[in-house]
Short mmCIF file of C-alpha atoms in Angstrom, two decimals:
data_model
loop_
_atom_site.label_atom_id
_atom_site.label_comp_id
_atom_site.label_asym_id
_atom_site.label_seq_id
_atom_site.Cartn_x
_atom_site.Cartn_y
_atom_site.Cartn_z
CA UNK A 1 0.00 0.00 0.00
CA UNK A 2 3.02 2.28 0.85
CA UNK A 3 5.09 1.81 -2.45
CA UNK A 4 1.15 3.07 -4.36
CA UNK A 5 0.97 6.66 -2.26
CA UNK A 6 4.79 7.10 -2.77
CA UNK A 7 5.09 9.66 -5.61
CA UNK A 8 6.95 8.77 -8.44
CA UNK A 9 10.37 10.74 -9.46
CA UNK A 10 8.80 11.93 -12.59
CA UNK A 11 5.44 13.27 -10.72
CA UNK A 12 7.50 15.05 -7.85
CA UNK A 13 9.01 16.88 -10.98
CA UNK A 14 6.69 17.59 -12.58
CA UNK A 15 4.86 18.77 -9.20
CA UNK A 16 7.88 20.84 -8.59
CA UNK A 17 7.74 22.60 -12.43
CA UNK A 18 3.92 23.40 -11.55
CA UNK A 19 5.54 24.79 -8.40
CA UNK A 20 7.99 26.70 -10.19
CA UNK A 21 5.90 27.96 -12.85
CA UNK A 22 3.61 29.68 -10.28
CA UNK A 23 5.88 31.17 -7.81
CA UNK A 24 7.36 32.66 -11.43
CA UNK A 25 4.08 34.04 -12.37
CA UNK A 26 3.32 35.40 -8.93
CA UNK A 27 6.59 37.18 -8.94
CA UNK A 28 6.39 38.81 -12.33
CA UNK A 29 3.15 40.33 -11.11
CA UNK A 30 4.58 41.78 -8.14
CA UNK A 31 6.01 45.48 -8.25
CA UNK A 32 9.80 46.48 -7.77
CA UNK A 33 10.52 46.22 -4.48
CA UNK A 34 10.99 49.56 -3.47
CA UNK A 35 14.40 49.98 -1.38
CA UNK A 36 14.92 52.27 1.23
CA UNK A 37 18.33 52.63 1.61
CA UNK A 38 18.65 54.25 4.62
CA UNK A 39 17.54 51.67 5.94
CA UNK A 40 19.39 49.26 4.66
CA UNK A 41 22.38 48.11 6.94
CA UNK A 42 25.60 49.89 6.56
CA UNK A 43 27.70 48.18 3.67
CA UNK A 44 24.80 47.87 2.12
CA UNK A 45 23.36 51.22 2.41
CA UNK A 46 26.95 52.46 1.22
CA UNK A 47 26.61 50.47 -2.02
CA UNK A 48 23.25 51.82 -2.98
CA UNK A 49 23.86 55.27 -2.24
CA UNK A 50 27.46 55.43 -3.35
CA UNK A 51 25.63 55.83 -7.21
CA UNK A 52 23.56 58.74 -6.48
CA UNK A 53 25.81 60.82 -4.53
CA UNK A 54 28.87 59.80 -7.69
CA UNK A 55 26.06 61.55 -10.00
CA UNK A 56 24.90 64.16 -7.69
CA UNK A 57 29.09 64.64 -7.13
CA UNK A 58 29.60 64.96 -10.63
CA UNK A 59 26.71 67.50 -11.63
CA UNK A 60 27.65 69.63 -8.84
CA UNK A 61 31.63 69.61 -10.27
CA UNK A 62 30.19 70.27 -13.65
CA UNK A 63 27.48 72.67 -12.29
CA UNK A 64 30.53 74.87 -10.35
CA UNK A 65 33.33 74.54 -13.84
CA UNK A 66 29.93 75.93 -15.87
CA UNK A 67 29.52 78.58 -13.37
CA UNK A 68 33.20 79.86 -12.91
CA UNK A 69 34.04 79.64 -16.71
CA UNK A 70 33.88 83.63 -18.02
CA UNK A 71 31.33 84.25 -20.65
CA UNK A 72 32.14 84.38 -24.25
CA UNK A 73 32.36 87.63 -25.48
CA UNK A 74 29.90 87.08 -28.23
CA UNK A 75 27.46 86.81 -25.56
CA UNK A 76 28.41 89.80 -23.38
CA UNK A 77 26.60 92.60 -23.43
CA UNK A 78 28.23 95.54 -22.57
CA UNK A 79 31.28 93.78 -21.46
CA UNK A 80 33.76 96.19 -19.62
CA UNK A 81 31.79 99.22 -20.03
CA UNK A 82 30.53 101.41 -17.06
CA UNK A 83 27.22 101.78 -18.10
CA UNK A 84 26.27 104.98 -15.85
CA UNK A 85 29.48 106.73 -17.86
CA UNK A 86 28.34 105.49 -20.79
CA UNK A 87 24.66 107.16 -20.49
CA UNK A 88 26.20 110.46 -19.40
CA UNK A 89 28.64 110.44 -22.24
CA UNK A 90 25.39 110.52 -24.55
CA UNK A 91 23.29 113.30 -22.71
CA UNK A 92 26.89 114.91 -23.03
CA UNK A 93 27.05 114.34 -27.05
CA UNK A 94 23.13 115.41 -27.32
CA UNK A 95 23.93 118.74 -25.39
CA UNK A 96 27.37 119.80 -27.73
CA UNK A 97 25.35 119.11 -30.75
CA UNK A 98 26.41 121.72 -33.16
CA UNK A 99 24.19 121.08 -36.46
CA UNK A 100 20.47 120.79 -35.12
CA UNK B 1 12.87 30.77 -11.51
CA UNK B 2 11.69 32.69 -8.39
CA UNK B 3 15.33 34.10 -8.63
CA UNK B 4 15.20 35.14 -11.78
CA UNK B 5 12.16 36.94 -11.57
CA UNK B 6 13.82 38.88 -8.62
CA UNK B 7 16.83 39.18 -10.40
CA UNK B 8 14.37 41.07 -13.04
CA UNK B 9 12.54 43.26 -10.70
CA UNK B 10 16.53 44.12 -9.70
CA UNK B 11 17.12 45.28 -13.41
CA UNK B 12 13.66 47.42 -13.56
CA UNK B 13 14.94 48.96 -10.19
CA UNK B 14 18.37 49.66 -11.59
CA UNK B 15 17.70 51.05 -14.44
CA UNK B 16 14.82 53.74 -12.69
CA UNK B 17 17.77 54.49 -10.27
CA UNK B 18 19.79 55.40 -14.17
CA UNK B 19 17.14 57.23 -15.49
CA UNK B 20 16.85 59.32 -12.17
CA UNK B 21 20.28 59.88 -11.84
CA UNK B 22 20.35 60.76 -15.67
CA UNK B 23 17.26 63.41 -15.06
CA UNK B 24 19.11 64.88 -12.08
CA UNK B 25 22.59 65.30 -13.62
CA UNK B 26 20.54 66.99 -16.67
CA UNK B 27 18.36 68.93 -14.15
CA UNK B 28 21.03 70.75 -12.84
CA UNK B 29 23.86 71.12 -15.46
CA UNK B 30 20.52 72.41 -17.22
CA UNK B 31 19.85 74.64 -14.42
CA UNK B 32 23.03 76.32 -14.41
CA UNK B 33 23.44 76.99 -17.88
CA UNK B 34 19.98 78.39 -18.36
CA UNK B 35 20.79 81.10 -15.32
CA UNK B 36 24.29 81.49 -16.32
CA UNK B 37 23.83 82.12 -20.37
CA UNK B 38 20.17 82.84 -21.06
CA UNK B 39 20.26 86.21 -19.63
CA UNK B 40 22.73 87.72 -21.21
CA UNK B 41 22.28 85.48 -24.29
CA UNK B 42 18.80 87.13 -24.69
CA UNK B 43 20.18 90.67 -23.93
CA UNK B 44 22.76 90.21 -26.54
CA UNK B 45 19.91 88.72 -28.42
CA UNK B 46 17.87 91.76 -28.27
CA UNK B 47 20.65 94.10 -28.73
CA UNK B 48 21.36 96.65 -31.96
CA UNK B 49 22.45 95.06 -35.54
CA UNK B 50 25.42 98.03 -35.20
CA UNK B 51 25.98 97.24 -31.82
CA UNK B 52 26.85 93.28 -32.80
CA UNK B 53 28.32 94.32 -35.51
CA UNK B 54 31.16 96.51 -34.32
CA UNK B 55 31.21 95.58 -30.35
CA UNK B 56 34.14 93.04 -30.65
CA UNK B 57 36.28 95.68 -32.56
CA UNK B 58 39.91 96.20 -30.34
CA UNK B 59 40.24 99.45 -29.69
CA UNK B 60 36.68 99.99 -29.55
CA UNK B 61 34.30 100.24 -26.43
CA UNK B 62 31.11 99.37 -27.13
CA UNK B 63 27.59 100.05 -24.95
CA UNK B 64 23.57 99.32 -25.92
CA UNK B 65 21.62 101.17 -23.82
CA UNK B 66 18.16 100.13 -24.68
CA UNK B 67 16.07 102.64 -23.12
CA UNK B 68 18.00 106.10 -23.31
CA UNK B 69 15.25 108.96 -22.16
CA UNK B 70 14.79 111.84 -24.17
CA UNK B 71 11.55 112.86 -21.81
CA UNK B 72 9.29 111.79 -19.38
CA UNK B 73 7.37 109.84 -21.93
CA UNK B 74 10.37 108.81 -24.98
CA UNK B 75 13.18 107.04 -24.65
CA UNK B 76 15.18 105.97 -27.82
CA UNK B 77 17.77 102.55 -27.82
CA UNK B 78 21.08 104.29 -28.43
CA UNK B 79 24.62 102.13 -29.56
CA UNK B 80 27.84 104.22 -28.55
CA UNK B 81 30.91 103.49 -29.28
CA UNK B 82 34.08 105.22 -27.88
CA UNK B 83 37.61 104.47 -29.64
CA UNK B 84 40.21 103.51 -27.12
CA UNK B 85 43.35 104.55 -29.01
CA UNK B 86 43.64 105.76 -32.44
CA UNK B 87 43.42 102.75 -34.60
CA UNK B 88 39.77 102.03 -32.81
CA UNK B 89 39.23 105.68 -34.13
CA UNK B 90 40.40 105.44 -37.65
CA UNK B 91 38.40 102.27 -37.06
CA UNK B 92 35.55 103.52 -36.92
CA UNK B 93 35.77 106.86 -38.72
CA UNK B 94 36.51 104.16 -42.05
CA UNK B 95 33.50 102.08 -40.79
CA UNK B 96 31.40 104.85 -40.49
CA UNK B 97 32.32 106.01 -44.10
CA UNK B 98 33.98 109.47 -43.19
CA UNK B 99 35.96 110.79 -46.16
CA UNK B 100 39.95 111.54 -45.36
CA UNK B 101 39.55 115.06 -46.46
CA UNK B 102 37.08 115.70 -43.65
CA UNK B 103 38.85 114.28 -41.16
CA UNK B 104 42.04 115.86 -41.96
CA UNK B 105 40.23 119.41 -41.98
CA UNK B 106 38.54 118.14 -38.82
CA UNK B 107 41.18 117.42 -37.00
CA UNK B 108 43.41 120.55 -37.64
CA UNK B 109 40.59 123.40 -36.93
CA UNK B 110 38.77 124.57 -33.74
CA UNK B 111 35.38 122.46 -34.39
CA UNK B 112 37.28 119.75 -33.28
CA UNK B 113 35.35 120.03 -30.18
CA UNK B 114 31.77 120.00 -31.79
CA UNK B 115 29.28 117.16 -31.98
CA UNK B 116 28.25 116.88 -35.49
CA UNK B 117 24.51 114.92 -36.10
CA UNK B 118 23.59 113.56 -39.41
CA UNK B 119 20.50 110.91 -40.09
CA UNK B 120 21.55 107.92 -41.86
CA UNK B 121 19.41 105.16 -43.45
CA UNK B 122 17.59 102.87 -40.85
CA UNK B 123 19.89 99.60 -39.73
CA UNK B 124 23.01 101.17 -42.15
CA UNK B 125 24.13 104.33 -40.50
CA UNK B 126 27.69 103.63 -42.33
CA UNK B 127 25.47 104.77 -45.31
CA UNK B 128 24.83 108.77 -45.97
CA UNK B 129 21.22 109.26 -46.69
CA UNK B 130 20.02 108.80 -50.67
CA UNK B 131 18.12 111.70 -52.05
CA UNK B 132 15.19 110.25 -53.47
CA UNK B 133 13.03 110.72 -50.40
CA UNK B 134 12.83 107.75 -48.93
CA UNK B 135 12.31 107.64 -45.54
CA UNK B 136 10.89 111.34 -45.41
CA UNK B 137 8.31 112.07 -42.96
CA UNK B 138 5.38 112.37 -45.21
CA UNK B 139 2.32 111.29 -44.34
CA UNK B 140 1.72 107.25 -44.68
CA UNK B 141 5.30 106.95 -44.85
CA UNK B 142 7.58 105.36 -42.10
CA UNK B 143 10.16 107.13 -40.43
CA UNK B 144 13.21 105.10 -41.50
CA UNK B 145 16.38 107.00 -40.48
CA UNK B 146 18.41 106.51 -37.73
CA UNK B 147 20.76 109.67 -36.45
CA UNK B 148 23.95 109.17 -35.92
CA UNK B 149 26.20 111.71 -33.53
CA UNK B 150 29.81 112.24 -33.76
CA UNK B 151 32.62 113.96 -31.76
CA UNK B 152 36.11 113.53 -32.73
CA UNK B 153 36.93 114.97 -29.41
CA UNK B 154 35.69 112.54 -27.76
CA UNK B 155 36.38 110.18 -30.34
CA UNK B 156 32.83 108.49 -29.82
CA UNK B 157 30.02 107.85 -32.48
CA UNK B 158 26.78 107.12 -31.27
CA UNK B 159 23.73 105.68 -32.85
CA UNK B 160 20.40 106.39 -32.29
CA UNK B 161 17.85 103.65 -33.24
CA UNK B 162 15.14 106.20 -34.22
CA UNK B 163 11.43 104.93 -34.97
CA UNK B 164 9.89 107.94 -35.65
CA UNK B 165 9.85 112.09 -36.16
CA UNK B 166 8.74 112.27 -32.52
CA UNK B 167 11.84 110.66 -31.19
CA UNK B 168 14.14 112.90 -33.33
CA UNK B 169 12.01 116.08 -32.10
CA UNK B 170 12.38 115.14 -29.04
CA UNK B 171 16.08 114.24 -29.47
CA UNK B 172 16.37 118.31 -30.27
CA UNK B 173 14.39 119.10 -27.47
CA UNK B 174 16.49 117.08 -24.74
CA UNK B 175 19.90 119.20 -26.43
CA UNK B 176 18.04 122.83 -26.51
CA UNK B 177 16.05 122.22 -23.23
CA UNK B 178 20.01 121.50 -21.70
CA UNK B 179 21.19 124.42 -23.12
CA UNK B 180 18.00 126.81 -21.93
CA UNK B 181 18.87 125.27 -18.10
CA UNK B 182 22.50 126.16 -18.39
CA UNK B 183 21.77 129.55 -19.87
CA UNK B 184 23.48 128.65 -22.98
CA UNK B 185 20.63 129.83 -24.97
CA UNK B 186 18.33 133.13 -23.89
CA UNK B 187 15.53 134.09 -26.16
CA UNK B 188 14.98 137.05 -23.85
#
């Protein structure tokens, strides 16, 4: 009676592909697992933060080299030029006009 | 299998964590460059044809003032230009198309001091004015000179972006009103 209950090999594999085939289908319908990495324990935490703060790292080097390089002179207005001096210096011409 | 759908959640996860890192890195280079350059990209943008055309000129100093006032109510964009040695001068006097005789005479007598005005065609004040009318204030017509001010003295040209008869009346207002204040002219 024992040896007719007993599974065969080929059944328990078969079982086990059944198994398989729905823990698969379960998982692909799950979401990502969303990480929180802070609270993650520390090597760990390290690893999966280390990415983001290398790309945050290297925008703000970029950002700073971007914001210390001089502008090009073709797109400087009034580049070296005291403005105020520059608006007298025209009430100045106006006023010596000679051939109104 | 269960691992490999895991390790395929992993792979979604990783690459959201690249395309976040991506936006970032664009959201602030972007950032930077738009308050760094736009600015004076768009003033430079919105700045005189002359005024692009001879501001990177050595020897020459070049300022747009976009809203010059010539009363309460008009205000004119004006392009000056101020020669920092003499080749920026002879610069500019050969830009601005003024004959060797002139300057020579210029240059030797007592109205070297004097600011001379003369209107020029609108967007080429290189160019003396054509005498076939164009540009006269008539009625229906458009006002299409701009006046142009010179002073070898000071070495300086300036341009005024004129857009209509008003603006040059009122240019010869803003010089006779100064010299009425200062006494310089009495009609008493």
């Amino acid at each position: 009676m024992e040896e007719k209950n007993k599974p065969t090999i080929d059944e328990m594999i078969e079982a086990y592909r059944q198994y398989s085939r729905r823990i698969d289908e379960l998982c692909r319908q799950l979401p990502p697992p969303k990480v929180d990495f802070t609270k993650l324990p520390p090597p760990y935490r390290h690893r999966a933060m280390s990415g983001r703060i290398k790309t945050l790292s290297f925008a703000a080097v970029v950002a700073l080299i971007l914001l210390l390089l001089p502008l090009p002179d073709a797109m400087a207005l009034n580049r070296g030029v005291n403005y105020d001096a520059s608006v007298e210096a025209v009430g100045i011409m106006i006023r010596s006009v000679n051939n109104f | 299998m269960n691992q490999h759908g895991t390790m395929k959640n992993t792979e979604k996860l990783n690459k959201r964590d690249r395309l976040i890192n991506t936006l970032i890195v664009i959201a602030v280079i972007g950032g930077v460059l738009a308050v760094r350059y736009l600015p004076p990209a768009i003033a430079y943008w919105r700045s005189s044809e002359v005024y692009k055309r001879y501001s990177r000129v050595e020897g020459v100093r070049a300022t747009y003032i976009k809203d010059f006032p010539l009363n309460d109510t008009l205000t004119v964009a004006v392009t000056l230009f101020e020669a920092t040695d003499s080749a920026g001068w002879s610069y500019l006097l050969n830009a601005f198309n003024e004959p060797e005789e002139v300057r020579d005479v210029v240059e030797e007598s007592t109205v070297k001091n004097k600011v001379w005005i003369r209107l020029a065609p609108k967007g080429h004040p290189e160019e003396k004015v054509s005498n076939d009318g164009q540009g006269e204030n008539k009625e229906g017509k458009k006002w299409s000179y701009d006046a142009l001010l010179k002073s070898y003295d000071m070495r300086t040209i300036c341009v005024f972006d004129m857009k209509s008869m008003e603006q040059y009346m009122a240019l010869f207002e803003y010089g006779v009103d100064i010299m009425l204040d200062k006494g310089e002219i009495n009609y008493n």
